[in-house]
Coordinates of C-alpha atoms and ligand atoms in Angstrom, one line a residue:
X2 CA 78.9 78.5 119.9
X3 CA 81.5 80.1 117.5
X4 CA 84.9 80.3 119.0
X5 CA 87.0 83.5 118.4
X6 CA 90.7 84.0 119.2
X7 CA 91.7 87.6 120.1
X8 CA 95.5 88.1 119.6
X9 CA 95.8 90.7 122.4
X10 CA 93.7 92.6 125.0
X11 CA 91.5 95.1 123.2
X12 CA 88.9 97.6 124.6
X13 CA 86.1 95.8 126.5
X14 CA 83.5 97.3 124.1
X15 CA 84.5 94.9 121.4
X16 CA 84.7 91.8 123.7
X17 CA 81.3 92.7 125.1
X18 CA 79.7 92.7 121.6
X19 CA 81.1 89.3 120.9
X20 CA 80.0 87.9 124.3
X21 CA 76.5 89.4 123.8
X22 CA 76.4 87.6 120.5
X23 CA 77.1 84.4 122.4
X24 CA 80.5 83.8 121.1
X25 CA 83.2 81.9 123.0
X26 CA 86.2 84.2 123.3
X27 CA 89.9 83.3 124.1
X28 CA 92.1 86.3 124.5
X29 CA 95.9 86.0 124.4
X30 CA 96.5 85.8 128.2
X31 CA 99.6 88.0 128.0
X32 CA 99.3 91.7 127.0
X33 CA 102.1 91.4 124.4
X34 CA 102.5 90.8 120.7
X35 CA 102.5 87.0 119.9
X36 CA 105.4 85.7 117.8
X37 CA 104.3 83.9 114.6
X38 CA 105.1 80.6 116.3
X39 CA 103.1 81.5 119.4
X40 CA 100.1 82.6 117.3
X41 CA 100.3 79.4 115.3
X42 CA 100.4 77.3 118.4
X43 CA 97.2 79.0 119.8
X44 CA 95.4 78.6 116.5
X45 CA 96.3 74.9 116.1
X46 CA 95.1 74.1 119.5
X47 CA 91.9 76.2 119.5
X48 CA 90.0 75.3 116.3
X49 CA 88.7 78.8 116.1
X50 CA 85.9 80.0 113.7
X51 CA 87.4 83.5 113.6
X52 CA 90.5 85.5 114.6
X53 CA 90.5 89.1 115.8
X54 CA 94.0 90.4 114.9
X55 CA 96.0 93.6 115.2
X56 CA 98.4 95.5 113.0
X57 CA 101.3 94.1 115.0
X58 CA 100.4 90.5 113.9
X59 CA 101.9 89.2 110.7
X60 CA 99.1 87.2 109.2
X61 CA 100.3 85.0 106.2
X62 CA 99.7 81.7 104.5
X63 CA 101.2 79.7 107.4
X64 CA 98.9 81.3 109.9
X65 CA 95.9 80.6 107.7
X66 CA 96.9 77.0 107.5
X67 CA 97.4 76.7 111.2
X68 CA 93.9 78.2 111.8
X69 CA 92.3 75.3 109.9
X70 CA 89.5 75.1 107.4
X71 CA 86.7 75.9 110.0
X72 CA 88.2 79.4 110.4
X73 CA 86.2 81.8 108.3
X74 CA 87.5 85.3 109.1
X75 CA 90.6 87.2 110.2
X76 CA 89.3 90.6 111.3
X77 CA 92.0 93.2 111.6
X78 CA 91.5 96.0 114.2
X79 CA 93.1 98.7 112.1
X80 CA 92.3 100.6 108.9
X81 CA 95.7 99.6 107.5
X82 CA 96.0 95.9 106.5
X83 CA 99.6 95.7 105.2
X84 CA 100.2 93.1 107.9
X85 CA 97.8 90.6 106.3
X86 CA 98.5 88.6 103.1
X87 CA 95.1 89.3 101.5
X88 CA 95.8 87.2 98.4
X89 CA 96.7 84.2 100.4
X90 CA 93.5 84.6 102.4
X91 CA 91.5 84.8 99.1
X92 CA 93.1 81.5 98.0
X93 CA 92.1 79.9 101.2
X94 CA 88.6 81.3 101.1
X95 CA 89.2 83.3 104.3
X96 CA 87.5 86.6 104.8
X97 CA 89.6 89.6 105.8
X98 CA 88.1 92.8 107.2
X99 CA 89.5 96.1 108.5
X100 CA 88.1 99.1 110.5
X101 CA 88.0 102.2 108.3
X102 CA 86.0 105.4 109.0
X103 CA 85.8 105.3 112.8
X104 CA 89.4 106.6 113.2
X105 CA 89.4 109.2 110.5
X106 CA 88.8 112.3 112.7
X107 CA 91.2 111.1 115.4
X108 CA 94.1 110.4 113.0
X109 CA 93.5 113.7 111.3
X110 CA 93.6 115.5 114.7
X111 CA 96.8 113.8 115.6
X112 CA 98.3 114.7 112.2
X113 CA 97.4 118.3 112.8
X114 CA 98.7 118.1 116.4
X115 CA 102.1 117.0 115.0
X116 CA 102.1 119.6 112.3
X117 CA 101.4 122.4 114.8
X118 CA 103.8 121.0 117.4
X119 CA 106.8 120.8 115.0
X120 CA 106.0 124.3 113.5
X121 CA 105.8 125.8 116.9
X122 CA 108.6 123.8 118.4
X123 CA 106.4 122.5 121.2
X124 CA 108.5 119.5 122.2
X125 CA 111.7 121.4 122.0
X126 CA 110.2 124.2 124.2
X127 CA 108.9 121.6 126.7
X128 CA 112.3 119.9 127.0
X129 CA 113.9 123.4 127.4
X130 CA 111.5 124.4 130.2
X131 CA 111.7 121.1 132.0
X132 CA 115.5 121.3 131.9
X133 CA 115.4 124.6 133.8
X134 CA 116.8 126.5 130.9
X135 CA 114.0 129.1 130.8
X136 CA 115.3 132.3 132.3
X137 CA 112.9 134.8 130.8
X138 CA 111.3 135.9 127.6
X139 CA 113.7 136.5 124.8
X140 CA 113.0 138.1 121.4
X141 CA 115.0 135.4 119.5
X142 CA 114.3 132.4 121.6
X143 CA 113.1 129.1 119.9
X144 CA 111.5 130.9 116.9
X145 CA 109.2 128.6 114.9
X146 CA 107.2 128.8 111.7
X147 CA 103.6 130.1 111.1
X148 CA 101.1 127.6 109.8
X149 CA 98.1 129.8 108.8
X150 CA 98.0 130.7 105.1
X151 CA 100.9 128.4 104.3
X152 CA 100.8 125.6 101.7
X153 CA 100.0 122.1 102.8
X154 CA 100.9 119.2 100.4
X155 CA 98.8 116.0 100.9
X156 CA 100.1 112.8 99.4
X157 CA 97.1 110.5 99.3
X158 CA 93.6 112.1 99.4
X159 CA 91.7 109.2 101.0
X160 CA 89.5 109.5 104.1
X161 CA 92.3 110.8 106.4
X162 CA 94.2 112.8 103.9
X163 CA 91.0 114.7 102.9
X164 CA 90.1 115.3 106.5
X165 CA 93.5 116.8 107.2
X166 CA 93.1 118.9 104.0
X167 CA 89.7 120.1 105.2
X168 CA 91.1 121.2 108.6
X169 CA 94.0 123.0 106.8
X170 CA 91.8 124.9 104.3
X171 CA 88.9 125.7 106.7
X172 CA 90.7 126.1 110.0
X173 CA 94.0 127.6 109.0
X174 CA 93.2 129.2 105.5
X175 CA 96.0 127.1 104.1
X176 CA 96.4 126.5 100.4
X177 CA 96.1 122.7 99.8
X178 CA 98.0 120.9 97.1
X179 CA 97.4 117.2 96.7
X180 CA 98.6 114.1 94.8
X181 CA 96.5 111.0 94.6
X182 CA 96.1 108.3 92.0
X183 CA 92.5 109.5 91.6
X184 CA 91.6 113.2 91.2
X185 CA 88.7 114.4 93.3
X186 CA 87.1 117.4 91.7
X187 CA 84.2 117.5 94.1
X188 CA 86.7 117.9 97.0
X189 CA 88.6 120.5 95.1
X190 CA 85.4 122.5 94.8
X191 CA 84.5 122.3 98.4
X192 CA 88.0 122.9 99.8
X193 CA 89.9 124.8 97.1
X194 CA 92.5 122.0 97.1
X195 CA 94.6 121.9 93.9
X196 CA 95.4 118.6 92.2
X197 CA 99.1 117.9 91.3
X198 CA 99.7 115.2 88.7
X199 CA 103.0 114.1 90.4
X200 CA 104.2 113.6 94.0
X201 CA 107.2 115.8 93.0
X202 CA 105.0 118.7 92.3
X203 CA 103.6 118.6 95.8
X204 CA 107.0 118.2 97.3
X205 CA 108.5 121.2 95.5
X206 CA 105.7 123.6 96.4
X207 CA 104.5 122.7 99.9
X208 CA 105.6 124.2 103.2
X209 CA 104.2 121.1 105.0
X210 CA 104.0 117.7 103.4
X211 CA 101.6 115.1 105.0
X212 CA 101.6 111.5 103.9
X213 CA 98.4 109.5 103.8
X214 CA 98.9 106.6 101.4
X215 CA 98.5 102.9 102.3
X216 CA 101.7 100.7 102.5
X217 CA 102.1 98.5 99.5
X218 CA 105.1 97.6 97.3
X219 CA 104.5 100.8 95.1
X220 CA 104.6 103.1 98.2
X221 CA 107.6 101.7 100.1
X222 CA 110.1 104.5 100.3
X223 CA 107.9 106.7 98.3
X224 CA 109.5 109.5 100.3
X225 CA 113.3 109.1 100.0
X226 CA 116.5 111.0 99.7
X227 CA 115.5 112.5 96.3
X228 CA 112.1 113.6 97.8
X229 CA 113.9 115.5 100.5
X230 CA 116.1 117.2 97.9
X231 CA 113.0 118.2 96.0
X232 CA 111.3 119.7 99.1
X233 CA 111.8 123.4 100.2
X234 CA 114.7 123.8 102.7
X235 CA 112.1 125.4 105.0
X236 CA 109.6 122.5 104.6
X237 CA 108.4 119.9 107.2
X238 CA 107.3 116.3 106.6
X239 CA 104.5 114.8 108.6
X240 CA 103.8 111.0 108.5
X241 CA 100.9 109.3 110.3
X242 CA 100.4 106.6 107.7
X243 CA 102.9 103.7 107.7
X244 CA 106.6 103.9 108.5
X245 CA 108.1 102.1 105.5
X246 CA 106.6 104.8 103.2
X247 CA 109.5 107.0 104.3
X248 CA 113.1 106.0 104.0
X249 CA 114.0 106.6 107.7
X250 CA 117.8 106.6 107.2
X251 CA 117.3 109.2 104.4
X252 CA 115.0 111.2 106.7
X253 CA 117.6 111.3 109.5
X254 CA 120.2 112.4 107.0
X255 CA 117.9 115.1 105.6
X256 CA 117.2 116.5 109.1
X257 CA 120.8 116.4 110.1
X258 CA 122.0 118.2 107.0
X259 CA 119.0 120.6 107.2
X260 CA 117.9 119.6 103.7
X261 CA 114.4 120.0 105.2
X262 CA 113.6 122.0 108.3
X263 CA 111.8 119.4 110.3
X264 CA 109.6 116.3 110.6
X265 CA 106.9 114.9 112.8
X266 CA 106.2 111.2 112.6
X267 CA 103.9 108.7 114.3
X268 CA 105.1 105.6 112.5
X269 CA 108.5 104.0 112.0
X270 CA 110.1 101.9 109.3
X271 CA 110.8 98.9 111.6
X272 CA 108.4 99.3 114.5
X273 CA 109.0 99.3 117.3
X274 CA 112.6 100.1 116.5
X275 CA 113.5 103.7 115.7
X276 CA 116.4 104.6 113.4
X277 CA 119.2 105.6 115.9
X278 CA 120.0 108.6 113.7
X279 CA 116.7 110.2 114.6
X280 CA 116.8 109.9 118.4
X281 CA 119.0 112.9 119.2
X282 CA 117.8 115.3 116.6
X283 CA 115.9 118.4 117.9
X284 CA 114.1 119.0 114.6
X285 CA 111.8 116.0 114.8
X286 CA 108.8 115.0 116.9
X287 CA 108.1 111.3 117.3
X288 CA 105.0 109.7 118.8
X289 CA 104.8 105.9 119.2
X290 CA 102.0 105.0 116.6
X291 CA 99.4 106.9 118.7
X292 CA 97.4 108.6 116.0
X293 CA 94.2 106.6 116.6
X294 CA 94.8 106.2 120.3
X295 CA 91.9 107.9 122.0
X296 CA 89.5 106.1 124.3
X297 CA 86.5 106.9 122.0
X298 CA 88.2 105.8 118.8
X299 CA 89.7 102.6 120.2
X300 CA 86.3 101.6 121.6
X301 CA 84.8 102.2 118.1
X302 CA 87.5 100.2 116.4
X303 CA 86.9 97.4 118.9
X304 CA 83.2 97.5 118.2
X305 CA 83.6 97.6 114.5
X306 CA 86.0 94.7 114.4
X307 CA 83.5 92.7 116.4
X308 CA 80.6 93.7 114.1
X309 CA 82.7 92.4 111.1
X310 CA 83.2 89.0 112.9
X311 CA 79.5 88.7 113.9
X312 CA 78.3 89.5 110.3
X313 CA 80.7 87.1 108.7
X314 CA 79.8 84.2 111.0
X315 CA 76.1 84.8 110.7
X316 CA 76.2 84.4 106.9
X317 CA 76.1 88.1 106.1
X318 CA 78.6 90.2 104.2
X319 CA 80.8 92.0 106.8
X320 CA 80.6 95.8 106.6
X321 CA 84.3 96.1 105.8
X322 CA 85.1 93.1 103.7
X323 CA 88.5 93.3 101.9
X324 CA 88.7 89.8 100.5
Ligands
DGY419 C1 95.4 101.9 111.6 O1 94.3 101.6 112.0 O2 95.9 101.4 110.6 C2 96.2 102.8 112.5 O3 97.5 102.8 112.1 C3 96.0 102.4 113.9 O4 96.5 103.4 114.7

């Protein structure tokens, strides 16, 4: 019976799939992120054939070594896999998988929820109402910004970026500009999106900039102090990709100095820490890495991560093999 270690409690749907496939499962007994040393201790003791890990686990060469040569797969329950050293896995002959596709709609919805919320000052309005400050309708109270027919700039037109662009073009008649390393003319035809050859061109012309690139050395601080200077003073930044893509200190400064109008972010540079300069600003909305957090989507992610494990340990190519 293959043995699997699950680094933290996940939705039952994924565990059930593994149990139905007659796998022996050990789940981290505490509902918390394991430190690297704790994870290594579990792996050394367990002789596992596979590990189901999460984006909060740092998976590197030492972890692969601790897992032992019988361990064939580390299956990450996330579309992003910047937490895993994929080239070290390749060297060791360990398979790495992720869970793309099943969370696209949910993350695109959350991106749009953030965009609408910052433009319409939803969180600020809510804080105002709850603080007992609402004493009647006022013509000049908490004025926001329209979204419809404005320009959305997408940085990274992958699955999620293109879904956000679709909602913008079809639902809000927005003009969509996008930058990506690859131009997508088919998508341009269907959505009216316009390709920009540089990130800067998107930044200069968009009313809302939404970031959807993976985290890698080339994208760390892709959005930085210079980017905020390039953006319109009236523009907003939305980030539901990975925190380190945006220089968080520069973001705090840009919001404080009103270099840009606002931001709405779901991810942070040093999660779970949040740059102190952001905490007391009114012109930012922050959600705690929730973009894929719906019951339906987390169930699907848990099922897909289990399917990747089952395929890999039954001698088939896992559906989402990265290495
Ligand atoms: C992912 O899957 O990479 C997301 O960040 C999870 O919310």
